[in-house]
CSV table of C-alpha atoms and ligand atoms in Angstrom, one decimal:
chain,number,residue,atom,x,y,z
S,1,UNK,CA,-22.6,110.0,55.0
S,2,UNK,CA,-22.8,113.2,52.8
S,3,UNK,CA,-20.0,112.5,50.3
S,4,UNK,CA,-21.8,108.9,50.3
S,5,UNK,CA,-25.6,110.0,49.6
S,6,UNK,CA,-23.7,112.4,47.1
S,7,UNK,CA,-22.0,110.1,45.0
S,8,UNK,CA,-24.9,107.6,45.3
S,9,UNK,CA,-26.8,110.3,43.5
S,10,UNK,CA,-24.1,110.8,41.1
S,11,UNK,CA,-24.1,107.6,40.2
S,12,UNK,CA,-28.0,107.3,39.8
S,13,UNK,CA,-28.2,110.3,36.8
S,14,UNK,CA,-25.2,108.6,35.7
S,15,UNK,CA,-27.5,105.7,35.2
S,16,UNK,CA,-30.3,107.0,34.7
S,17,UNK,CA,-28.6,109.6,31.7
S,18,UNK,CA,-27.2,105.9,30.6
S,19,UNK,CA,-30.3,104.1,29.7
S,20,UNK,CA,-31.7,106.8,27.5
S,21,UNK,CA,-29.2,105.7,24.8
S,22,UNK,CA,-30.8,102.3,25.0
S,23,UNK,CA,-34.4,102.2,23.9
S,24,UNK,CA,-37.0,99.5,23.2
S,25,UNK,CA,-37.3,98.4,19.5
S,26,UNK,CA,-40.9,99.8,19.4
S,27,UNK,CA,-43.7,97.7,18.1
S,28,UNK,CA,-44.4,98.6,14.5
S,29,UNK,CA,-44.4,95.5,12.3
S,30,UNK,CA,-46.0,94.8,8.9
S,31,UNK,CA,-49.1,93.5,9.0
S,32,UNK,CA,-50.0,90.2,7.0
S,33,UNK,CA,-54.0,90.9,5.7
S,34,UNK,CA,-54.9,87.2,5.9
S,35,UNK,CA,-53.1,87.1,9.3
S,36,UNK,CA,-55.6,89.6,11.1
S,37,UNK,CA,-59.0,89.0,12.8
S,38,UNK,CA,-60.5,90.9,10.4
S,39,UNK,CA,-60.0,88.0,7.9
S,40,UNK,CA,-61.4,85.5,10.6
S,41,UNK,CA,-64.1,87.2,11.4
S,42,UNK,CA,-66.7,89.7,10.5
S,43,UNK,CA,-65.7,93.0,12.4
S,44,UNK,CA,-67.7,95.9,12.1
S,45,UNK,CA,-66.7,99.9,12.1
S,46,UNK,CA,-67.7,100.2,15.3
S,47,UNK,CA,-66.1,97.8,17.1
S,48,UNK,CA,-63.1,98.3,15.1
S,49,UNK,CA,-62.6,101.8,16.2
S,50,UNK,CA,-63.6,100.7,19.7
S,51,UNK,CA,-60.7,98.2,19.4
S,52,UNK,CA,-58.4,100.7,17.8
S,53,UNK,CA,-58.6,102.9,20.3
S,54,UNK,CA,-58.6,101.4,23.5
S,55,UNK,CA,-56.7,97.7,22.3
S,56,UNK,CA,-54.7,97.8,19.4
S,57,UNK,CA,-51.6,99.2,21.2
S,58,UNK,CA,-50.9,96.9,23.4
S,59,UNK,CA,-52.8,94.2,21.5
S,60,UNK,CA,-52.0,94.3,17.4
S,61,UNK,CA,-48.5,94.5,15.8
S,62,UNK,CA,-48.8,98.4,15.6
S,63,UNK,CA,-48.6,100.4,18.3
S,64,UNK,CA,-49.2,104.1,18.6
S,65,UNK,CA,-45.6,105.6,19.4
S,66,UNK,CA,-46.2,108.7,22.4
S,67,UNK,CA,-43.6,110.9,23.6
S,68,UNK,CA,-42.7,109.4,27.1
S,69,UNK,CA,-41.6,106.1,25.8
S,70,UNK,CA,-38.7,107.8,24.6
S,71,UNK,CA,-37.5,108.1,28.5
S,72,UNK,CA,-36.2,105.4,29.8
S,73,UNK,CA,-37.1,103.4,31.9
S,74,UNK,CA,-40.7,103.7,31.0
S,75,UNK,CA,-40.7,102.6,27.5
S,76,UNK,CA,-39.5,99.6,28.8
S,77,UNK,CA,-42.0,99.4,31.1
S,78,UNK,CA,-44.6,99.8,28.4
S,79,UNK,CA,-42.5,97.7,26.1
S,80,UNK,CA,-43.1,94.8,28.3
S,81,UNK,CA,-46.7,95.6,28.7
S,82,UNK,CA,-47.0,95.4,24.8
S,83,UNK,CA,-45.0,92.0,24.4
S,84,UNK,CA,-46.9,90.4,27.3
S,85,UNK,CA,-50.9,91.3,25.8
S,86,UNK,CA,-49.5,90.9,22.9
S,87,UNK,CA,-48.6,86.9,23.6
S,88,UNK,CA,-51.7,86.5,25.1
S,89,UNK,CA,-54.2,88.0,22.4
S,90,UNK,CA,-52.9,90.1,18.9
S,91,UNK,CA,-55.7,90.9,16.4
S,92,UNK,CA,-53.1,91.3,14.3
S,93,UNK,CA,-52.6,87.3,14.7
S,94,UNK,CA,-55.9,86.0,15.1
S,95,UNK,CA,-56.7,84.6,11.8
S,96,UNK,CA,-53.3,82.1,12.5
S,97,UNK,CA,-54.5,81.2,16.0
S,98,UNK,CA,-56.3,77.4,16.1
S,99,UNK,CA,-60.0,77.4,16.5
S,100,UNK,CA,-59.9,76.8,20.1
S,101,UNK,CA,-57.7,79.2,21.0
S,102,UNK,CA,-60.0,81.8,18.9
S,103,UNK,CA,-62.9,80.8,20.5
S,104,UNK,CA,-61.5,81.4,23.8
S,105,UNK,CA,-60.3,84.4,23.0
S,106,UNK,CA,-63.4,85.7,22.3
S,107,UNK,CA,-64.9,84.7,25.7
S,108,UNK,CA,-62.2,86.4,27.3
S,109,UNK,CA,-63.0,89.6,25.5
S,110,UNK,CA,-66.1,89.6,26.9
S,111,UNK,CA,-64.9,89.1,30.3
S,112,UNK,CA,-61.8,91.0,30.3
S,113,UNK,CA,-64.3,94.0,29.3
S,114,UNK,CA,-67.5,93.4,32.1
S,115,UNK,CA,-64.9,92.9,34.5
S,116,UNK,CA,-63.0,96.1,33.6
S,117,UNK,CA,-60.2,94.2,33.9
S,118,UNK,CA,-59.0,95.6,30.0
S,119,UNK,CA,-58.2,98.0,28.9
S,120,UNK,CA,-55.4,98.4,31.8
S,121,UNK,CA,-56.0,100.9,34.1
S,122,UNK,CA,-52.1,102.2,33.6
S,123,UNK,CA,-53.0,102.6,30.1
S,124,UNK,CA,-56.4,104.5,30.5
S,125,UNK,CA,-54.6,107.1,32.9
S,126,UNK,CA,-52.5,108.2,29.9
S,127,UNK,CA,-55.1,107.4,27.3
S,128,UNK,CA,-58.7,108.8,28.6
S,129,UNK,CA,-60.5,108.1,25.2
S,130,UNK,CA,-60.0,104.6,25.5
S,131,UNK,CA,-62.0,104.3,28.8
S,132,UNK,CA,-65.1,102.3,27.8
S,133,UNK,CA,-68.1,103.5,28.7
S,134,UNK,CA,-71.1,101.2,29.6
S,135,UNK,CA,-72.3,101.3,25.8
S,136,UNK,CA,-68.9,100.3,24.4
S,137,UNK,CA,-68.5,97.5,27.0
S,138,UNK,CA,-72.0,96.3,25.9
S,139,UNK,CA,-71.0,96.7,22.3
S,140,UNK,CA,-67.8,95.1,22.5
S,141,UNK,CA,-69.1,91.8,24.5
S,142,UNK,CA,-72.5,91.7,22.6
S,143,UNK,CA,-69.6,91.0,19.4
S,144,UNK,CA,-68.0,88.5,21.1
S,145,UNK,CA,-70.6,86.5,21.8
S,146,UNK,CA,-72.2,87.0,18.2
S,147,UNK,CA,-68.6,85.9,17.0
S,148,UNK,CA,-68.7,82.9,19.2
S,149,UNK,CA,-72.0,82.1,17.5
S,150,UNK,CA,-70.5,82.5,14.1
S,151,UNK,CA,-67.7,80.2,14.7
S,152,UNK,CA,-70.8,77.5,16.5
S,153,UNK,CA,-72.2,77.7,13.3
S,154,UNK,CA,-68.9,77.1,11.0
S,155,UNK,CA,-67.6,74.8,13.2
S,156,UNK,CA,-68.4,71.7,15.2
S,157,UNK,CA,-68.2,72.1,18.6
S,158,UNK,CA,-65.5,69.8,19.5
S,159,UNK,CA,-62.9,71.6,17.4
S,160,UNK,CA,-63.8,74.7,19.7
S,161,UNK,CA,-63.6,74.1,23.0
S,162,UNK,CA,-61.9,70.0,24.2
S,163,UNK,CA,-65.1,68.6,26.2
S,164,UNK,CA,-62.7,66.7,29.1
S,165,UNK,CA,-60.5,70.6,28.9
S,166,UNK,CA,-63.0,72.8,29.6
S,167,UNK,CA,-63.2,71.9,33.7
S,168,UNK,CA,-59.7,72.3,33.6
S,169,UNK,CA,-59.5,76.0,31.9
S,170,UNK,CA,-62.0,77.7,34.3
S,171,UNK,CA,-60.0,76.3,36.3
S,172,UNK,CA,-56.5,77.3,35.9
S,173,UNK,CA,-58.6,80.7,35.1
S,174,UNK,CA,-59.7,81.5,38.7
S,175,UNK,CA,-55.9,81.4,39.1
S,176,UNK,CA,-55.1,84.1,37.0
X,201,HEC,C1,-51.5,99.0,27.9
X,201,HEC,C2,-51.9,97.6,27.5
X,201,HEC,C3,-52.7,97.4,27.1
X,201,HEC,C4,-54.2,97.5,26.8
X,201,HEC,C5,-54.4,98.4,26.0
X,201,HEC,C6,-55.5,96.4,26.9
X,201,HEC,N1,-54.5,94.8,27.2
X,201,HEC,FE1,-55.3,93.4,26.6
X,201,HEC,N2,-53.5,92.9,27.9
X,201,HEC,C7,-52.6,93.9,28.5
X,201,HEC,C8,-51.8,92.5,29.1
X,201,HEC,C9,-50.6,93.0,29.6
X,201,HEC,C10,-52.2,91.2,29.0
X,201,HEC,C11,-51.7,90.3,29.4
X,201,HEC,C12,-51.5,89.8,31.3
X,201,HEC,C13,-53.0,90.5,32.0
X,201,HEC,O1,-53.6,89.0,31.4
X,201,HEC,O2,-53.2,91.2,32.5
X,201,HEC,C14,-53.5,91.5,28.4
X,201,HEC,C15,-54.5,90.6,28.4
X,201,HEC,C16,-55.7,90.1,27.5
X,201,HEC,C17,-56.6,89.3,27.2
X,201,HEC,C18,-55.9,88.2,27.6
X,201,HEC,C19,-56.9,87.7,28.5
X,201,HEC,C20,-56.4,85.6,28.9
X,201,HEC,O3,-55.8,85.5,29.7
X,201,HEC,O4,-56.8,85.4,27.5
X,201,HEC,C21,-57.5,89.8,26.4
X,201,HEC,C22,-58.5,88.9,25.7
X,201,HEC,C23,-57.9,91.3,26.5
X,201,HEC,N3,-56.2,91.4,27.1
X,201,HEC,C24,-58.1,92.0,25.7
X,201,HEC,C25,-58.2,93.2,25.5
X,201,HEC,C26,-59.4,94.9,25.9
X,201,HEC,C27,-60.0,93.6,24.6
X,201,HEC,C28,-58.6,95.5,25.1
X,201,HEC,C29,-59.7,96.8,24.9
X,201,HEC,C30,-60.8,97.0,25.7
X,201,HEC,C31,-57.5,95.3,25.8
X,201,HEC,N4,-57.3,94.2,26.0
X,201,HEC,C32,-56.7,96.6,26.3
X,201,HEC,C33,-52.5,94.8,27.9
X,201,HEC,C34,-53.5,95.6,27.6
Protein backbone atom coordinates (compact mmCIF):
# COMPACT_ATOMS: atom_id res chain seq x y z
CA UNK A 1 0.00 0.00 0.00
CA UNK A 2 2.75 2.42 0.96
CA UNK A 3 4.46 1.66 -2.30
CA UNK A 4 1.26 2.34 -4.18
CA UNK A 5 0.78 5.73 -2.50
CA UNK A 6 4.35 6.69 -3.24
CA UNK A 7 3.95 5.68 -6.87
CA UNK A 8 0.70 7.63 -7.09
CA UNK A 9 2.35 10.83 -5.90
CA UNK A 10 5.32 10.38 -8.20
CA UNK A 11 2.97 10.03 -11.17
CA UNK A 12 0.95 13.04 -10.00
CA UNK A 13 4.12 15.07 -9.71
CA UNK A 14 5.26 14.07 -13.19
CA UNK A 15 1.85 14.97 -14.57
CA UNK A 16 1.91 18.36 -12.85
CA UNK A 17 5.35 19.11 -14.23
CA UNK A 18 4.35 17.93 -17.70
CA UNK A 19 1.27 20.15 -17.98
CA UNK A 20 3.40 23.21 -17.22
CA UNK A 21 4.64 22.94 -20.80
CA UNK A 22 1.14 23.25 -22.18
CA UNK A 23 -0.18 26.77 -21.86
CA UNK A 24 -3.41 28.37 -22.93
CA UNK A 25 -2.84 30.82 -25.76
CA UNK A 26 -3.67 33.84 -23.65
CA UNK A 27 -6.10 36.60 -24.44
CA UNK A 28 -4.06 39.11 -26.41
CA UNK A 29 -5.68 40.05 -29.67
CA UNK A 30 -5.79 42.97 -32.00
CA UNK A 31 -8.63 45.37 -31.31
CA UNK A 32 -10.54 46.84 -34.23
CA UNK A 33 -11.64 50.31 -33.12
CA UNK A 34 -14.78 50.26 -35.25
CA UNK A 35 -16.06 47.14 -33.45
CA UNK A 36 -15.69 48.37 -29.88
CA UNK A 37 -18.24 49.56 -27.36
CA UNK A 38 -16.81 53.06 -27.72
CA UNK A 39 -17.64 53.02 -31.42
CA UNK A 40 -21.26 52.06 -30.71
CA UNK A 41 -22.11 54.22 -27.71
CA UNK A 42 -20.72 57.14 -25.71
CA UNK A 43 -18.62 55.92 -22.78
CA UNK A 44 -17.39 58.46 -20.23
CA UNK A 45 -13.84 58.22 -18.93
CA UNK A 46 -15.17 57.23 -15.50
CA UNK A 47 -17.23 54.35 -16.88
CA UNK A 48 -14.40 53.32 -19.15
CA UNK A 49 -12.02 53.20 -16.18
CA UNK A 50 -14.36 50.95 -14.18
CA UNK A 51 -14.91 48.61 -17.13
CA UNK A 52 -11.18 48.44 -17.67
CA UNK A 53 -10.37 47.74 -14.04
CA UNK A 54 -13.20 45.36 -13.23
CA UNK A 55 -14.57 43.77 -16.42
CA UNK A 56 -12.25 43.84 -19.39
CA UNK A 57 -9.99 41.01 -18.27
CA UNK A 58 -12.90 38.69 -19.09
CA UNK A 59 -15.01 40.79 -21.43
CA UNK A 60 -12.55 42.15 -23.97
CA UNK A 61 -9.96 40.92 -26.44
CA UNK A 62 -7.10 41.79 -24.12
CA UNK A 63 -6.58 40.56 -20.59
CA UNK A 64 -3.77 41.76 -18.40
CA UNK A 65 -1.58 38.66 -17.99
CA UNK A 66 -0.90 37.67 -14.39
CA UNK A 67 2.01 35.55 -13.20
CA UNK A 68 -0.23 32.80 -11.83
CA UNK A 69 -1.72 32.19 -15.29
CA UNK A 70 1.60 30.53 -16.09
CA UNK A 71 0.91 27.87 -13.50
CA UNK A 72 -1.23 25.02 -14.73
CA UNK A 73 -4.00 24.08 -14.21
CA UNK A 74 -4.72 27.59 -12.83
CA UNK A 75 -4.04 29.14 -16.25
CA UNK A 76 -6.50 26.82 -17.96
CA UNK A 77 -9.15 27.52 -15.37
CA UNK A 78 -8.76 31.29 -15.85
CA UNK A 79 -8.65 30.90 -19.61
CA UNK A 80 -11.95 29.09 -19.46
CA UNK A 81 -13.53 31.99 -17.55
CA UNK A 82 -12.21 34.45 -20.09
CA UNK A 83 -13.55 32.44 -23.03
CA UNK A 84 -16.91 32.06 -21.34
CA UNK A 85 -17.11 35.71 -20.33
CA UNK A 86 -16.10 36.90 -23.81
CA UNK A 87 -18.63 34.58 -25.38
CA UNK A 88 -21.40 36.20 -23.38
CA UNK A 89 -20.20 39.76 -23.72
CA UNK A 90 -17.17 41.22 -25.46
CA UNK A 91 -16.86 45.00 -25.16
CA UNK A 92 -14.31 45.00 -27.97
CA UNK A 93 -16.91 43.54 -30.32
CA UNK A 94 -19.98 45.25 -28.96
CA UNK A 95 -20.53 47.33 -32.10
CA UNK A 96 -20.82 44.14 -34.18
CA UNK A 97 -23.75 42.87 -32.08
CA UNK A 98 -27.30 43.15 -33.33
CA UNK A 99 -29.26 46.03 -31.79
CA UNK A 100 -31.32 43.54 -29.84
CA UNK A 101 -28.24 41.92 -28.38
CA UNK A 102 -26.71 45.30 -27.50
CA UNK A 103 -29.90 46.42 -25.81
CA UNK A 104 -30.23 43.17 -23.89
CA UNK A 105 -26.58 43.12 -22.78
CA UNK A 106 -26.88 46.65 -21.41
CA UNK A 107 -29.81 45.50 -19.33
CA UNK A 108 -27.72 42.55 -18.13
CA UNK A 109 -24.80 44.78 -17.18
CA UNK A 110 -26.96 46.75 -14.75
CA UNK A 111 -28.52 43.58 -13.41
CA UNK A 112 -25.24 41.69 -12.90
CA UNK A 113 -23.55 44.66 -11.26
CA UNK A 114 -26.46 45.50 -8.96
CA UNK A 115 -26.85 41.90 -7.88
CA UNK A 116 -23.13 41.71 -7.17
CA UNK A 117 -22.68 38.79 -9.61
CA UNK A 118 -20.08 40.65 -11.65
CA UNK A 119 -17.15 40.90 -11.46
CA UNK A 120 -16.89 37.23 -10.46
CA UNK A 121 -15.97 36.69 -6.81
CA UNK A 122 -13.06 34.44 -7.82
CA UNK A 123 -11.69 37.45 -9.70
CA UNK A 124 -12.07 40.10 -6.98
CA UNK A 125 -10.38 37.67 -4.62
CA UNK A 126 -7.15 38.18 -6.56
CA UNK A 127 -7.98 41.71 -7.82
CA UNK A 128 -9.13 43.70 -4.80
CA UNK A 129 -9.16 46.87 -6.87
CA UNK A 130 -11.88 45.39 -9.08
CA UNK A 131 -14.35 45.12 -6.22
CA UNK A 132 -17.02 47.71 -7.06
CA UNK A 133 -18.04 50.32 -4.52
CA UNK A 134 -21.71 51.28 -4.27
CA UNK A 135 -20.88 54.49 -6.10
CA UNK A 136 -19.26 52.55 -8.96
CA UNK A 137 -22.16 50.12 -9.13
CA UNK A 138 -24.59 53.00 -9.40
CA UNK A 139 -22.44 54.69 -12.02
CA UNK A 140 -22.36 51.56 -14.18
CA UNK A 141 -26.04 50.82 -13.88
CA UNK A 142 -27.00 54.46 -14.49
CA UNK A 143 -24.78 54.40 -17.54
CA UNK A 144 -26.36 51.23 -18.93
CA UNK A 145 -29.83 52.64 -18.33
CA UNK A 146 -28.83 55.83 -20.12
CA UNK A 147 -27.41 53.78 -23.02
CA UNK A 148 -30.66 51.86 -23.29
CA UNK A 149 -32.45 55.24 -23.52
CA UNK A 150 -29.97 56.30 -26.19
CA UNK A 151 -30.75 53.20 -28.25
CA UNK A 152 -34.48 53.78 -27.73
CA UNK A 153 -34.07 57.32 -29.00
CA UNK A 154 -32.15 56.13 -32.07
CA UNK A 155 -34.17 53.09 -33.09
CA UNK A 156 -37.79 51.94 -33.05
CA UNK A 157 -38.57 49.69 -30.08
CA UNK A 158 -39.26 46.59 -32.19
CA UNK A 159 -35.67 46.63 -33.46
CA UNK A 160 -34.47 46.49 -29.85
CA UNK A 161 -36.80 43.85 -28.42
CA UNK A 162 -38.82 41.18 -30.13
CA UNK A 163 -42.25 41.69 -28.57
CA UNK A 164 -43.29 38.02 -28.62
CA UNK A 165 -39.90 36.91 -27.26
CA UNK A 166 -39.80 39.27 -24.33
CA UNK A 167 -41.61 36.99 -21.92
CA UNK A 168 -39.71 33.91 -23.12
CA UNK A 169 -36.41 35.68 -22.61
CA UNK A 170 -37.26 36.56 -19.04
CA UNK A 171 -38.23 32.99 -18.36
CA UNK A 172 -34.97 31.56 -19.66
CA UNK A 173 -32.99 34.10 -17.67
CA UNK A 174 -34.54 32.83 -14.48
CA UNK A 175 -33.05 29.44 -15.24
CA UNK A 176 -29.54 30.85 -15.58
C1 LIG B 1 -13.10 36.73 -14.03
C2 LIG B 1 -13.85 36.96 -15.23
C3 LIG B 1 -14.96 37.97 -15.25
C4 LIG B 1 -14.93 39.30 -14.86
C5 LIG B 1 -13.78 40.07 -14.27
C6 LIG B 1 -16.24 39.84 -15.18
N1 LIG B 1 -17.02 38.87 -15.75
FE1 LIG B 1 -18.89 39.10 -16.49
N2 LIG B 1 -18.95 37.12 -17.03
C7 LIG B 1 -17.94 36.22 -16.79
C8 LIG B 1 -18.39 34.89 -17.19
C9 LIG B 1 -17.57 33.61 -17.06
C10 LIG B 1 -19.70 35.04 -17.67
C11 LIG B 1 -20.62 33.97 -18.21
C12 LIG B 1 -21.17 33.09 -17.18
C13 LIG B 1 -22.07 33.78 -16.21
O1 LIG B 1 -23.02 34.46 -16.63
O2 LIG B 1 -21.83 33.65 -14.99
C14 LIG B 1 -20.02 36.46 -17.57
C15 LIG B 1 -21.22 37.02 -17.97
C16 LIG B 1 -21.49 38.38 -17.92
C17 LIG B 1 -22.67 39.00 -18.50
C18 LIG B 1 -23.68 38.32 -19.38
C19 LIG B 1 -24.90 37.87 -18.71
C20 LIG B 1 -25.88 37.34 -19.74
O3 LIG B 1 -26.45 36.31 -19.43
O4 LIG B 1 -26.03 37.94 -20.80
C21 LIG B 1 -22.61 40.33 -18.22
C22 LIG B 1 -23.60 41.40 -18.62
C23 LIG B 1 -21.39 40.55 -17.48
N3 LIG B 1 -20.73 39.35 -17.31
C24 LIG B 1 -20.97 41.77 -17.04
C25 LIG B 1 -19.79 42.01 -16.36
C26 LIG B 1 -19.38 43.31 -15.89
C27 LIG B 1 -20.19 44.59 -16.07
C28 LIG B 1 -18.18 43.14 -15.28
C29 LIG B 1 -17.37 44.19 -14.56
C30 LIG B 1 -18.04 44.98 -13.57
C31 LIG B 1 -17.81 41.73 -15.39
N4 LIG B 1 -18.82 41.08 -16.05
C32 LIG B 1 -16.63 41.17 -14.94
C33 LIG B 1 -16.69 36.49 -16.31
C34 LIG B 1 -16.28 37.72 -15.80
